[in-house]
Amino acid sequence: MRNINLLQLALGVAPPWSVTRGDVDPAARRLDIHIDFKPGSRFACPACGAADCPTHDTDETTWRHLNFFQHQAYLHARVPRVRCTACGVKKIAVSWARPGSGFTLLFEALLMAMVTAMPVNAVARLVGEHDTRIWRVIHHYVDEARENTDAAEVKRVAFDETAARRGHDYITLCVDIDAARVLYATPGKGADTIAAFADDLAKHGGDPQAITEVCIDMSPAFIKGVAENLPEAAVTFDKFHAVKIVNDAVDKVRRAEQKTQSLLRGTRYIWLRNPSGLTDHQRETLAALPTRHLKTARAYQIRLAFQDLYQQPTIEAAEAYLKKWYFWATHSRIDPIIAAARTVKNHQHGILRWFESHIANGLLEGINSLVQAAKAKARGYRSTRNLQAIVYLIAGKLNFGLPV
Ligand SMILES: [Zn+2]
């Protein structure tokens, strides 16, 4: 190739390095660029920074670079190992790639941009590399960026679990509510996930004692984990989970009742919705039912009334409202509703906390669905670690410090 200066410009190679040769192989659609340093050059020691160390020997290295149009491009250079009087023989770091990587920084930047937009195996196919090499790049940047995460300002967090791989594997996500980012993703859904979060927080300049508000569902494991590891946090139980407990009770009532009331068959989704969310057809079906005589319809009214709790203007009004609701529900003579009302009562403090904190897991639900969509597109991940990396890529707001 004639235009070596152009290649040099495109690559941003600086003295003592220069492009010495460029070979195009049209049949193989391949461009090989050779870079070398000026003979007799001295380099700084990569360990202690001492200047002007002489070259001891060199190591022939190849890096995959960004395609030049339809050609796959490779960089070749002999990387010097210098002799430092203090540190001995050390391989220098080159400006176009990080140590140990078979890709240039620009190629890695391209990979990282692609993997946030499409599944890793699709990226692998597009660039013609094995996906394990791409995962290695992802893990490097995610781990490094996570390492540099600053959690000093974190005060309000929410936890939720999401399905990891097939079966009953889970990972727990912790979101920084104010920064709207996933701070931490860890395998499991037990109390120990919160302990692990508290450790991780402390490692990144945060303080578990400085966490003042936490939003969780009513899982005993999360409750225990928060009590033990985030001692200053006031707990808000996520309102969608609270409503779901009463909603599930309605569904239980409907399932039992439809064994004797065949009219209830096919009405499941009516009772799971709010009246305003019903289709015309569902509304007609509901109007035609002898609702006065159905336990399911009574349970449904109790559920709608529970939702209205969240419309109360103050925590005092809400507390009084909940007391009345509890009396009604526990006198309904409908067992699943009575059980749900008792669960609500036992978690009353955290349910009412919403009127002070106004925090909910809506953000987490959104992140969850993004993660599950990515997982479905990728047809799952080989390891939980890969899934964790994808969570951070999608929702971690990490800074990878790559060229753009
Ligand atoms: Zn040195």
XYZ file of C-alpha atoms and ligand atoms in Angstrom:
405
model
C 0.000 0.000 0.000
C 1.353 3.401 -1.013
C -0.430 5.740 1.285
C 1.308 4.922 4.526
C 0.947 8.490 5.821
C -2.803 8.205 5.546
C -2.809 4.988 7.567
C -0.631 6.631 10.177
C -3.111 9.483 10.455
C -6.079 7.141 10.655
C -4.490 5.097 13.422
C -3.193 8.042 15.418
C 0.223 6.444 15.784
C 2.763 8.829 17.330
C 6.594 8.830 17.356
C 8.739 6.877 17.959
C 6.135 4.620 16.332
C 5.304 4.796 12.657
C 3.550 2.686 10.054
C 6.143 0.801 8.025
C 3.988 -1.239 5.695
C 0.398 -1.883 4.693
C -0.517 -5.048 2.805
C -3.911 -5.471 1.198
C -5.086 -8.949 0.285
C -8.207 -8.372 -1.871
C -9.088 -12.086 -2.047
C -8.976 -12.527 1.715
C -10.486 -9.054 2.242
C -7.740 -8.390 4.681
C -5.514 -5.431 5.489
C -2.316 -5.973 7.471
C -0.724 -2.854 8.906
C 2.785 -3.033 10.290
C 3.950 -0.588 12.896
C 7.472 -0.240 14.249
C 9.453 2.067 16.482
C 12.598 3.964 15.516
C 15.698 1.834 16.164
C 17.512 2.860 19.312
C 14.359 4.359 20.902
C 14.143 4.361 24.648
C 10.920 3.963 26.584
C 9.616 4.700 30.057
C 9.394 1.773 32.485
C 5.732 0.695 32.666
C 6.094 -0.175 36.370
C 7.902 2.800 37.956
C 7.806 5.355 35.161
C 11.598 5.782 34.950
C 12.369 7.426 31.605
C 14.812 6.347 28.901
C 15.016 2.633 29.597
C 16.835 0.693 26.865
C 15.070 -2.028 24.897
C 15.872 -5.529 26.095
C 13.990 -7.506 23.431
C 10.652 -7.391 21.611
C 7.477 -9.414 21.421
C 5.654 -9.774 18.059
C 1.981 -8.925 18.632
C -1.133 -8.733 16.442
C -4.331 -6.813 17.163
C -7.641 -6.846 15.381
C -8.582 -3.305 14.380
C -11.669 -1.597 12.951
C -12.512 -2.761 9.461
C -11.256 -0.600 6.620
C -14.403 -0.709 4.492
C -14.885 -4.370 3.614
C -11.406 -5.390 4.808
C -10.718 -6.879 8.208
C -7.750 -4.933 9.513
C -4.925 -6.189 11.691
C -2.133 -4.265 13.342
C 1.273 -5.869 13.797
C 4.093 -4.578 15.927
C 7.038 -5.799 17.939
C 6.360 -4.545 21.440
C 9.558 -3.754 23.328
C 10.424 -5.074 26.737
C 12.602 -2.538 28.489
C 15.330 -3.041 31.023
C 14.712 -0.823 34.066
C 17.488 -0.535 36.647
C 14.902 -0.693 39.457
C 12.251 -3.113 38.101
C 14.095 -5.423 35.724
C 12.690 -6.410 32.328
C 9.140 -5.109 31.667
C 6.901 -5.088 28.593
C 5.758 -1.566 27.740
C 2.138 -0.595 27.220
C 1.240 0.609 23.722
C -1.122 3.518 23.210
C -3.476 1.727 20.787
C -4.354 -1.347 22.883
C -4.531 -2.385 26.505
C -2.108 -5.024 27.771
C -3.098 -8.583 26.972
C -5.894 -7.706 24.558
C -5.903 -8.976 20.993
C -8.008 -5.971 19.909
C -7.124 -2.314 19.523
C -8.885 0.182 21.810
C -10.930 1.487 18.899
C -12.085 -2.016 18.041
C -13.010 -2.605 21.676
C -14.891 0.693 21.736
C -16.852 -0.499 18.714
C -17.590 -3.848 20.421
C -18.780 -2.140 23.598
C -21.063 0.144 21.611
C -22.482 -2.832 19.703
C -23.148 -5.050 22.730
C -25.357 -2.438 24.369
C -27.561 -2.546 21.284
C -27.657 -6.230 20.309
C -26.992 -9.716 21.711
C -23.347 -10.698 22.085
C -23.663 -13.701 19.773
C -25.071 -11.429 17.056
C -22.102 -9.082 17.498
C -19.769 -12.086 17.343
C -21.294 -13.139 14.033
C -21.129 -9.625 12.601
C -17.462 -9.061 13.363
C -16.404 -12.658 12.801
C -14.979 -13.341 16.256
C -15.799 -16.074 18.777
C -18.190 -14.771 21.423
C -15.909 -15.815 24.307
C -13.387 -13.208 23.123
C -16.123 -10.579 23.152
C -17.324 -11.590 26.611
C -13.742 -11.212 27.844
C -13.729 -7.608 26.583
C -17.131 -6.911 28.165
C -16.073 -8.299 31.532
C -12.881 -6.291 31.468
C -14.646 -2.971 30.920
C -17.589 -3.706 33.185
C -15.341 -4.865 36.041
C -13.039 -1.883 35.626
C -15.879 0.631 35.463
C -17.588 -1.003 38.451
C -14.286 -0.794 40.343
C -14.262 2.964 39.770
C -17.922 3.490 40.671
C -18.448 6.142 43.293
C -21.247 5.310 45.743
C -20.537 8.085 48.254
C -23.812 9.905 47.575
C -26.118 6.890 47.717
C -28.955 7.330 50.213
C -32.095 5.690 48.802
C -32.087 2.237 47.254
C -34.543 -0.362 45.995
C -34.055 -4.118 45.753
C -35.792 -6.668 43.580
C -34.983 -10.077 42.207
C -35.124 -11.109 38.569
C -35.028 -14.560 36.972
C -31.480 -15.406 35.965
C -31.363 -18.587 33.970
C -33.874 -21.319 33.351
C -35.228 -22.935 36.480
C -35.204 -21.159 39.768
C -32.011 -19.135 39.551
C -32.277 -15.491 40.504
C -30.150 -12.426 40.698
C -30.969 -9.523 42.978
C -30.655 -6.011 41.612
C -30.026 -2.975 43.726
C -30.936 0.383 42.266
C -29.778 3.809 43.393
C -33.172 5.544 43.253
C -31.826 9.096 42.917
C -29.289 8.308 40.189
C -31.654 5.837 38.449
C -28.883 3.292 37.954
C -28.220 -0.304 38.946
C -25.555 -0.145 41.623
C -25.174 -3.815 42.223
C -26.310 -7.167 40.823
C -25.632 -10.377 42.709
C -26.744 -14.022 42.459
C -29.560 -15.202 44.735
C -32.516 -13.568 46.451
C -31.759 -14.178 50.109
C -30.845 -11.920 53.015
C -27.179 -12.422 52.117
C -27.675 -10.453 48.868
C -28.305 -7.348 51.002
C -25.233 -8.100 53.123
C -23.193 -8.391 49.912
C -24.614 -5.060 48.724
C -23.643 -3.352 51.997
C -20.060 -4.664 51.596
C -19.897 -3.531 47.994
C -21.264 -0.104 48.931
C -18.554 0.346 51.569
C -15.894 -0.651 49.013
C -17.027 2.160 46.728
C -16.977 5.016 49.189
C -20.568 4.530 50.337
C -21.791 3.954 53.869
C -24.455 1.357 54.788
C -25.366 3.596 57.757
C -26.079 6.462 55.359
C -28.841 4.563 53.573
C -32.004 6.202 54.879
C -34.708 4.755 52.631
C -35.160 1.297 51.157
C -37.907 -0.043 48.924
C -38.474 -3.820 48.847
C -41.265 -6.324 48.469
C -42.457 -8.178 51.575
C -40.059 -11.089 51.229
C -38.876 -12.092 54.728
C -35.334 -12.519 53.367
C -35.139 -8.901 52.174
C -36.718 -7.639 55.418
C -34.135 -9.528 57.455
C -31.268 -8.479 55.171
C -32.186 -4.796 55.447
C -32.624 -4.950 59.240
C -29.216 -6.563 59.673
C -27.177 -4.622 57.130
C -28.799 -1.227 56.578
C -29.666 -0.307 60.170
C -30.662 3.323 59.527
C -32.968 2.588 56.595
C -36.718 3.104 56.816
C -38.465 0.386 54.819
C -41.144 1.139 52.250
C -42.951 -1.891 50.890
C -43.395 -1.521 47.186
C -47.025 -0.624 46.538
C -47.407 -2.835 43.484
C -46.323 -5.836 45.528
C -48.746 -4.874 48.316
C -51.648 -4.634 45.853
C -50.539 -7.921 44.298
C -51.002 -9.747 47.612
C -54.680 -8.741 47.705
C -55.014 -9.348 43.963
C -53.642 -12.893 44.342
C -56.223 -13.506 47.082
C -59.019 -12.468 44.686
C -57.692 -14.913 42.108
C -57.646 -17.689 44.695
C -61.276 -16.949 45.600
C -62.284 -16.983 41.926
C -60.546 -20.301 41.271
C -62.285 -21.985 44.207
C -65.678 -20.487 43.433
C -65.740 -21.317 39.744
C -65.831 -25.017 40.652
C -69.453 -24.478 41.670
C -70.229 -21.317 39.667
C -69.581 -22.143 36.034
C -70.485 -18.530 35.133
C -67.037 -17.552 36.407
C -65.155 -19.566 33.815
C -63.108 -17.355 31.546
C -63.435 -14.309 33.783
C -59.974 -14.454 35.343
C -58.603 -11.323 33.666
C -61.638 -9.259 34.564
C -60.881 -9.578 38.284
C -57.192 -8.899 37.797
C -57.887 -5.520 36.211
C -59.328 -2.243 37.358
C -62.798 -1.335 36.007
C -61.276 1.434 33.873
C -58.959 -1.089 32.207
C -61.687 -3.482 31.047
C -62.509 -4.004 27.395
C -66.124 -3.449 26.282
C -66.592 -7.186 26.085
C -65.242 -7.702 29.609
C -67.494 -4.916 30.900
C -70.550 -6.587 29.399
C -69.565 -9.951 30.869
C -69.149 -8.368 34.285
C -72.513 -6.583 34.040
C -74.237 -9.871 33.196
C -72.841 -11.688 36.248
C -74.985 -12.000 39.410
C -72.192 -10.123 41.252
C -74.202 -9.684 44.443
C -74.125 -13.396 45.076
C -70.526 -14.022 44.139
C -67.697 -14.165 46.679
C -65.322 -13.301 43.871
C -67.125 -10.023 43.246
C -67.020 -9.125 46.934
C -63.293 -9.988 47.097
C -62.790 -7.801 44.017
C -64.486 -4.833 45.714
C -62.215 -5.297 48.722
C -59.184 -5.285 46.449
C -60.316 -2.080 44.691
C -60.815 -0.517 48.095
C -57.298 -1.516 49.097
C -55.872 0.262 46.059
C -57.697 3.440 47.110
C -55.490 3.461 50.188
C -52.849 5.076 48.007
C -55.213 7.932 47.129
C -55.375 9.109 50.742
C -54.038 12.640 51.229
C -51.930 12.093 54.360
C -50.357 9.268 56.312
C -52.866 9.893 59.139
C -55.791 9.599 56.742
C -54.211 6.484 55.238
C -53.780 4.876 58.641
C -57.433 5.494 59.529
C -58.515 4.225 56.089
C -56.423 1.062 56.429
C -57.967 0.355 59.831
C -61.482 0.454 58.326
C -60.406 -1.602 55.349
C -58.871 -4.218 57.637
C -62.106 -4.488 59.622
C -64.119 -4.940 56.417
C -61.693 -7.489 54.932
C -61.393 -9.587 58.100
C -65.189 -9.673 58.452
C -65.726 -10.761 54.858
C -65.861 -14.466 55.767
C -63.651 -15.075 52.698
C -60.551 -16.934 53.894
C -57.985 -15.866 51.257
C -59.029 -12.210 51.765
C -58.726 -12.539 55.543
C -55.245 -14.028 55.130
C -54.190 -11.232 52.751
C -55.565 -8.605 55.162
C -53.499 -10.094 57.994
C -50.356 -9.977 55.814
C -51.102 -6.334 55.050
C -51.652 -5.582 58.736
C -48.347 -7.247 59.689
C -46.548 -5.047 57.171
C -48.570 -1.926 57.842
C -45.628 0.217 58.896
C -43.747 -0.290 55.641
C -46.910 0.068 53.553
C -47.754 3.398 55.193
C -44.129 4.526 54.897
C -44.916 5.211 51.232
C -46.808 8.337 52.339
C -43.516 9.726 53.676
C -40.989 8.343 51.194
C -43.024 8.138 47.968
C -40.621 5.520 46.659
C -41.655 2.480 44.658
C -40.004 -0.158 42.533
C -41.338 1.197 39.236
C -37.825 2.000 38.025
C -36.655 -1.497 38.908
C -39.626 -3.054 37.119
C -38.598 -1.117 34.019
C -34.987 -2.265 34.279
C -36.208 -5.796 34.903
C -38.162 -5.868 31.682
C -35.184 -4.503 29.717
C -32.992 -7.229 31.201
C -35.526 -9.951 30.488
C -35.949 -8.690 26.904
C -32.171 -8.746 26.338
C -32.039 -12.226 27.867
C -34.778 -13.483 25.566
C -33.085 -11.991 22.486
C -29.790 -13.616 23.501
C -31.622 -16.895 24.208
C -30.200 -16.871 27.708
C -26.669 -16.521 28.984
C -24.018 -19.132 29.559
C -23.334 -17.929 33.078
C -24.850 -15.747 35.764
C -21.728 -13.594 35.511
C -22.597 -12.837 31.885
C -26.113 -11.839 32.897
C -24.727 -9.570 35.622
C -22.460 -7.884 33.074
C -25.431 -7.292 30.765
C -27.397 -5.753 33.653
C -24.572 -3.294 34.268
C -24.296 -2.565 30.541
C -28.010 -1.865 30.223
C -28.687 -0.054 33.456
C -25.425 0.616 35.298
C -24.682 4.011 33.718
C -21.023 2.994 33.786
C -18.223 5.038 32.296
C -15.942 2.799 30.262
C -13.390 5.508 29.458
C -13.133 4.313 25.860
C -12.361 6.423 22.780
C -15.508 7.608 21.012
Zn 10.975 0.557 36.614
